[in-house]
Amino acid sequence: MHAEDRHQAILRRLRERGSLRVTDFAEELRVSAVTVRRDVEALAERGLVARVHGGALLPETASTPSSPPPAAPGPGLVLGLVVPAADYYYPEVIKGAREAAAARGIRLVLGISQYRPDEERAQVRQLLGHGIDGLLITPCSPVGDQDWLAALGVPFALVERRSGDDVPGAERVVTDHAYGARLAVRHLAGSGRERIGLLLRADSPHSALVREGYLDGLTSLDLPAPESLRFTITAPETDPLRRDVQLDDFVRAVEDGLLDAVLVHNDHDAIVLLPRLRARGLSVPGDLAIVAYDDEVAALADIPLTAVAPPKRAVGVAAVDLLALRIGDPARARHHLSILPELKVRSSSG
């Protein structure tokens, strides 16, 4: 067992029982008493434990060892984080969570569900087996199938998911995607565009909110919002031929003059559009102004694209802070935090 694992085991035992004896814990871990004593000394130097003769206490309990230890809102906690992927959108969320955890002295353990509900539950079970104190999770299971989270026995918070309103005990930290879409519509209208379309991925969990904000934005500006301006890519990436047909339908609508601007969710599809438009003799932003949503790769397009940038790192930071506060004060009122995205304007695209 590595030193960091032993340190976390010591802190967990102290939170559970309030104290430990070096000799007993050494036998339990199957290491020498000298090793555990050194671990306790190292933790004491960091202010995480208080040394007493033959053992250790949490610092707050050193003067009154008979009283129950208070919950620790930071140092010594172990939090699990389960997200669907680590290659798109979520790397910055993970980075923010890791930074916040390090600042609080919290250990963060990561699981990747790969958008599979069975794998999601397997990852959570594994984290619970590691003795986590709380769980941060971006569920990929259906909205009506998340009550299992309330039965885990540890505090939890949803990350970038709003489906926890009816799940007992659920808290959440999310991006206000509807606000982001309204930002995009106002920007496009402010540049003189009046026929603003929408191109969405059907498989994105954020698409409904982006659509809601898009429609609200048009309504607030008294701009038309006919169905003919709204396009949805329903074909999965594993069916490239059907995706090509759906993207070509959109390009033909631009050729026919149905729209002069578009909000595209997400960046990848916005970039894929650029050569298709050029192949039909259409220019960006001349014939079509584009705002991408997600800002993962929009700046890397050959025509750098204006994009709505969700506050991914801030979501990760806030999620860790929210859960740590909940663990430290179980009676604290439940919170649903919504963080605003920003518009990254790149003049060449609209």
CSV table of N, CA, C and O in Angstrom, one decimal, residues 98-138:
chain,number,residue,atom,x,y,z
A,98,ARG,N,-10.3,18.9,-10.0
A,98,ARG,CA,-9.0,18.5,-9.5
A,98,ARG,C,-8.4,19.6,-8.8
A,98,ARG,O,-7.8,19.5,-7.7
A,99,GLU,N,-8.4,20.8,-9.4
A,99,GLU,CA,-7.8,22.0,-8.8
A,99,GLU,C,-8.5,22.4,-7.4
A,99,GLU,O,-7.8,22.7,-6.4
A,100,ALA,N,-9.8,22.3,-7.4
A,100,ALA,CA,-10.6,22.6,-6.2
A,100,ALA,C,-10.3,21.6,-5.1
A,100,ALA,O,-10.1,22.0,-3.9
A,101,ALA,N,-10.2,20.3,-5.5
A,101,ALA,CA,-9.9,19.3,-4.5
A,101,ALA,C,-8.6,19.5,-3.9
A,101,ALA,O,-8.4,19.4,-2.7
A,102,ALA,N,-7.6,19.8,-4.8
A,102,ALA,CA,-6.2,19.9,-4.3
A,102,ALA,C,-6.1,21.1,-3.3
A,102,ALA,O,-5.4,21.1,-2.3
A,103,ALA,N,-6.8,22.2,-3.6
A,103,ALA,CA,-6.8,23.4,-2.8
A,103,ALA,C,-7.4,23.1,-1.4
A,103,ALA,O,-7.0,23.7,-0.4
A,104,ARG,N,-8.4,22.2,-1.3
A,104,ARG,CA,-9.0,21.8,-0.1
A,104,ARG,C,-8.4,20.7,0.7
A,104,ARG,O,-8.8,20.3,1.7
A,105,GLY,N,-7.4,20.0,0.1
A,105,GLY,CA,-6.8,18.9,0.7
A,105,GLY,C,-7.6,17.6,0.5
A,105,GLY,O,-7.6,16.7,1.3
A,106,ILE,N,-8.4,17.6,-0.6
A,106,ILE,CA,-9.3,16.5,-0.8
A,106,ILE,C,-8.7,15.6,-1.9
A,106,ILE,O,-8.1,16.1,-2.8
A,107,ARG,N,-8.9,14.3,-1.7
A,107,ARG,CA,-8.5,13.4,-2.7
A,107,ARG,C,-9.6,13.1,-3.7
A,107,ARG,O,-10.7,12.8,-3.3
A,108,LEU,N,-9.4,13.2,-5.0
A,108,LEU,CA,-10.4,13.1,-6.0
A,108,LEU,C,-10.1,11.8,-6.8
A,108,LEU,O,-9.0,11.6,-7.3
A,109,VAL,N,-11.1,10.9,-6.9
A,109,VAL,CA,-10.9,9.6,-7.7
A,109,VAL,C,-11.9,9.7,-8.8
A,109,VAL,O,-13.1,9.9,-8.7
A,110,LEU,N,-11.3,9.4,-10.0
A,110,LEU,CA,-12.1,9.6,-11.3
A,110,LEU,C,-12.6,8.3,-11.8
A,110,LEU,O,-11.9,7.3,-11.8
A,111,GLY,N,-13.8,8.3,-12.3
A,111,GLY,CA,-14.4,7.1,-13.1
A,111,GLY,C,-15.0,7.6,-14.4
A,111,GLY,O,-15.5,8.7,-14.4
A,112,ILE,N,-14.9,6.8,-15.5
A,112,ILE,CA,-15.4,7.2,-16.8
A,112,ILE,C,-16.5,6.2,-17.2
A,112,ILE,O,-16.2,5.0,-17.2
A,113,SER,N,-17.7,6.6,-17.4
A,113,SER,CA,-18.8,5.7,-17.7
A,113,SER,C,-19.0,5.4,-19.1
A,113,SER,O,-19.7,4.4,-19.5
A,114,GLN,N,-18.3,6.1,-20.0
A,114,GLN,CA,-18.4,5.8,-21.5
A,114,GLN,C,-19.8,5.9,-22.0
A,114,GLN,O,-20.2,5.2,-22.9
A,115,TYR,N,-20.7,6.7,-21.3
A,115,TYR,CA,-22.1,6.9,-21.7
A,115,TYR,C,-22.9,5.6,-21.6
A,115,TYR,O,-23.9,5.4,-22.3
A,116,ARG,N,-22.4,4.7,-20.7
A,116,ARG,CA,-23.1,3.4,-20.6
A,116,ARG,C,-23.6,3.3,-19.1
A,116,ARG,O,-22.8,3.3,-18.2
A,117,PRO,N,-24.9,3.2,-18.9
A,117,PRO,CA,-25.5,3.1,-17.6
A,117,PRO,C,-24.9,2.0,-16.8
A,117,PRO,O,-24.7,2.1,-15.6
A,118,ASP,N,-24.7,0.8,-17.4
A,118,ASP,CA,-24.2,-0.3,-16.6
A,118,ASP,C,-22.7,0.0,-16.1
A,118,ASP,O,-22.4,-0.3,-15.0
A,119,GLU,N,-22.0,0.6,-17.0
A,119,GLU,CA,-20.6,0.9,-16.6
A,119,GLU,C,-20.6,2.0,-15.6
A,119,GLU,O,-19.8,2.1,-14.7
A,120,GLU,N,-21.6,3.0,-15.7
A,120,GLU,CA,-21.7,4.0,-14.7
A,120,GLU,C,-21.9,3.4,-13.3
A,120,GLU,O,-21.2,3.8,-12.3
A,121,ARG,N,-22.8,2.5,-13.2
A,121,ARG,CA,-23.1,1.9,-11.9
A,121,ARG,C,-21.9,1.1,-11.4
A,121,ARG,O,-21.6,1.1,-10.2
A,122,ALA,N,-21.2,0.4,-12.3
A,122,ALA,CA,-20.0,-0.3,-11.9
A,122,ALA,C,-18.9,0.6,-11.4
A,122,ALA,O,-18.3,0.3,-10.4
A,123,GLN,N,-18.8,1.8,-12.0
A,123,GLN,CA,-17.8,2.7,-11.5
A,123,GLN,C,-18.1,3.3,-10.2
A,123,GLN,O,-17.3,3.4,-9.3
A,124,VAL,N,-19.4,3.5,-10.0
A,124,VAL,CA,-19.9,4.0,-8.7
A,124,VAL,C,-19.6,3.0,-7.6
A,124,VAL,O,-19.2,3.3,-6.5
A,125,ARG,N,-20.0,1.7,-7.9
A,125,ARG,CA,-19.8,0.7,-6.9
A,125,ARG,C,-18.3,0.5,-6.5
A,125,ARG,O,-17.9,0.4,-5.3
A,126,GLN,N,-17.4,0.7,-7.5
A,126,GLN,CA,-16.0,0.6,-7.3
A,126,GLN,C,-15.5,1.7,-6.4
A,126,GLN,O,-14.7,1.6,-5.5
A,127,LEU,N,-16.0,2.9,-6.6
A,127,LEU,CA,-15.7,4.1,-5.8
A,127,LEU,C,-16.2,3.9,-4.4
A,127,LEU,O,-15.5,4.3,-3.4
A,128,LEU,N,-17.4,3.4,-4.2
A,128,LEU,CA,-17.9,3.2,-2.9
A,128,LEU,C,-17.0,2.2,-2.1
A,128,LEU,O,-16.8,2.3,-0.9
A,129,GLY,N,-16.5,1.2,-2.9
A,129,GLY,CA,-15.6,0.2,-2.3
A,129,GLY,C,-14.3,0.8,-1.8
A,129,GLY,O,-13.7,0.3,-0.9
A,130,HIS,N,-13.9,1.9,-2.4
A,130,HIS,CA,-12.7,2.7,-2.0
A,130,HIS,C,-13.0,3.5,-0.8
A,130,HIS,O,-12.0,4.1,-0.3
A,131,GLY,N,-14.2,3.6,-0.4
A,131,GLY,CA,-14.5,4.4,0.8
A,131,GLY,C,-14.7,5.9,0.6
A,131,GLY,O,-14.3,6.7,1.4
A,132,ILE,N,-15.3,6.3,-0.5
A,132,ILE,CA,-15.4,7.7,-0.8
A,132,ILE,C,-16.4,8.3,0.2
A,132,ILE,O,-17.3,7.7,0.7
A,133,ASP,N,-16.2,9.6,0.5
A,133,ASP,CA,-17.1,10.3,1.4
A,133,ASP,C,-18.3,11.0,0.6
A,133,ASP,O,-19.3,11.4,1.3
A,134,GLY,N,-18.2,11.2,-0.7
A,134,GLY,CA,-19.2,11.8,-1.5
A,134,GLY,C,-19.0,11.6,-2.9
A,134,GLY,O,-17.9,11.2,-3.3
A,135,LEU,N,-20.0,11.8,-3.8
A,135,LEU,CA,-19.9,11.4,-5.2
A,135,LEU,C,-20.4,12.6,-6.0
A,135,LEU,O,-21.4,13.2,-5.8
A,136,LEU,N,-19.6,13.0,-7.0
A,136,LEU,CA,-19.9,13.9,-8.1
A,136,LEU,C,-20.2,13.1,-9.3
A,136,LEU,O,-19.3,12.3,-9.7
A,137,ILE,N,-21.3,13.3,-10.0
A,137,ILE,CA,-21.6,12.4,-11.1
A,137,ILE,C,-22.4,13.1,-12.2
A,137,ILE,O,-23.3,14.0,-11.9
A,138,THR,N,-22.1,12.8,-13.4
A,138,THR,CA,-22.8,13.3,-14.6
A,138,THR,C,-23.6,12.0,-15.1
A,138,THR,O,-23.0,11.3,-15.9
